[in-house]
């Protein structure tokens, strides 16, 4: 027996469509529950559907004459992007962009409406998206198979249309308002834990790590503030993606929450100020030397930046390129885990971030903390450290090299602090326990908050009261009087007795230094550590293993050539000799044991 076309159409419509109550606000008939509804039309489906002669997709709504501004991002990978909004989204936007009368149909029929804004269009409010959709999740686009996305699993309530494209109806079911009893919003299924988002977005470390944001039971609303209707659930873990990424009315390419133009980091610091997150990063980046306080506008960061990016090269290859730093340069909010210390391999708050390895190649994700730092402090051509300082308070090297990848290179560098690999010397007297000749150090062992020792400040180079974001004081001006405070950073690892106590008066059991003249230099003549040593190291472009062993690289503000025009140190392996002039005294091959 043949069925009529009308019968087939009715069978194809969701069962909920026959229930005017289930439609909620989408019931625009005379019996509709909202303030906007027809004056006399009793049918509920005719506002969106037409039984015969409908356009592709079955909609009964005219397309807007205004092509909406679309979401754009340098990392948008969809290969099926439509030139215009189409499919079911076209019908949705015919009402929700506020440009077409609510009762107007493709066939030219005009259903009289009441309670609408002038012109019977969508009333002003959050449901009226307008035609600027640059802050709305993209529609009429495909789901690329590039590892960051996946197709919804069979049976998932989230579905793509016949062309394999995401439409409004992938996330919203206009025939039912009750699929998520808490969120409502016509969602196709409850979005607790970001369930709808994760149907298409593949975040490998979000669940397996598990990320701190994925597991947080903190409230997304800071105490003492009110955000009615902004969040659906009570915890960050339950709000999940929606805590930071609203599907509509966002203000940037990654769809973060917040007011337009406030800057990329405002979102992060809105929680990481000690009120929601347990640690207060906001106060640290506001300190005198910071990494770095958020700007009032866009920071300059782009999610696509990297060594191969044609538009956003990082490391930067031009001295004129503006520098920037944001939270997401160092932290992946989908993978980061809260931990108080780092394992030898980068983990915790650095999980999931890309970086530059010791060979200058991109590594994703990083294995070591220094690989994150090398993104900006290695091969970048715009480093301010590459420009000699005019201040006599700052060390000035004869051949400075700002590329820390070369400075720490264990294969080629003249000498180096053990950041990338352990040091070359098998015996390093004067190291305080637990440090030893086989120890390695992190960048954040020296560059961190001044409140970190014994405090609750977050680990890492967020900000400090001391220059260069140093955790402790390290004075570099000539004639600095020695004290525990003046070189506190050095004394974190090195026994002060070897520098501040005359060799003949060393406490019993103290292993003497191979350079017993430290005392006379640092105490008697008040020469700072930096007068002779470069704390990071000396690259192969700046020196060699004979003249620059033991991090020796003279500060030319303090050390001058002697009367024979020589300024050098020559290592003999266990000792060495100096030819130079310092504080008016010439050294002519003066030997040290």
Short mmCIF file of N, CA and C in Angstrom, two decimals, residues 19 114 130 317 333 372 381 390 398 405 430 443:
data_model
loop_
_atom_site.label_atom_id
_atom_site.label_comp_id
_atom_site.label_asym_id
_atom_site.label_seq_id
_atom_site.Cartn_x
_atom_site.Cartn_y
_atom_site.Cartn_z
N UNK A 19 3.66 17.93 20.07
CA UNK A 19 3.31 18.38 21.41
C UNK A 19 3.67 19.85 21.55
N UNK A 114 1.91 38.76 17.49
CA UNK A 114 1.77 39.78 18.53
C UNK A 114 2.88 39.60 19.56
N UNK A 130 21.80 38.53 16.13
CA UNK A 130 22.23 39.51 15.16
C UNK A 130 22.93 38.82 14.01
N UNK A 317 61.40 35.95 13.73
CA UNK A 317 62.54 36.02 12.82
C UNK A 317 62.90 37.44 12.43
N UNK A 333 45.33 25.04 28.84
CA UNK A 333 44.26 24.89 29.84
C UNK A 333 43.48 23.59 29.70
N UNK A 372 59.85 25.07 26.85
CA UNK A 372 58.85 26.14 26.83
C UNK A 372 59.54 27.49 26.78
N UNK A 381 64.55 36.67 17.20
CA UNK A 381 65.42 37.75 16.75
C UNK A 381 65.11 39.08 17.42
N UNK A 390 72.69 50.07 28.63
CA UNK A 390 73.47 51.29 28.86
C UNK A 390 73.71 51.53 30.34
N UNK A 398 81.47 41.20 26.67
CA UNK A 398 82.19 41.60 25.47
C UNK A 398 81.52 41.07 24.22
N UNK A 405 69.42 28.78 23.95
CA UNK A 405 69.58 27.41 23.44
C UNK A 405 71.05 27.14 23.17
N UNK A 430 81.44 23.00 47.33
CA UNK A 430 80.61 24.08 47.84
C UNK A 430 79.14 24.01 47.51
N UNK A 443 64.85 26.33 34.86
CA UNK A 443 64.80 27.79 34.73
C UNK A 443 64.07 28.39 35.93
#
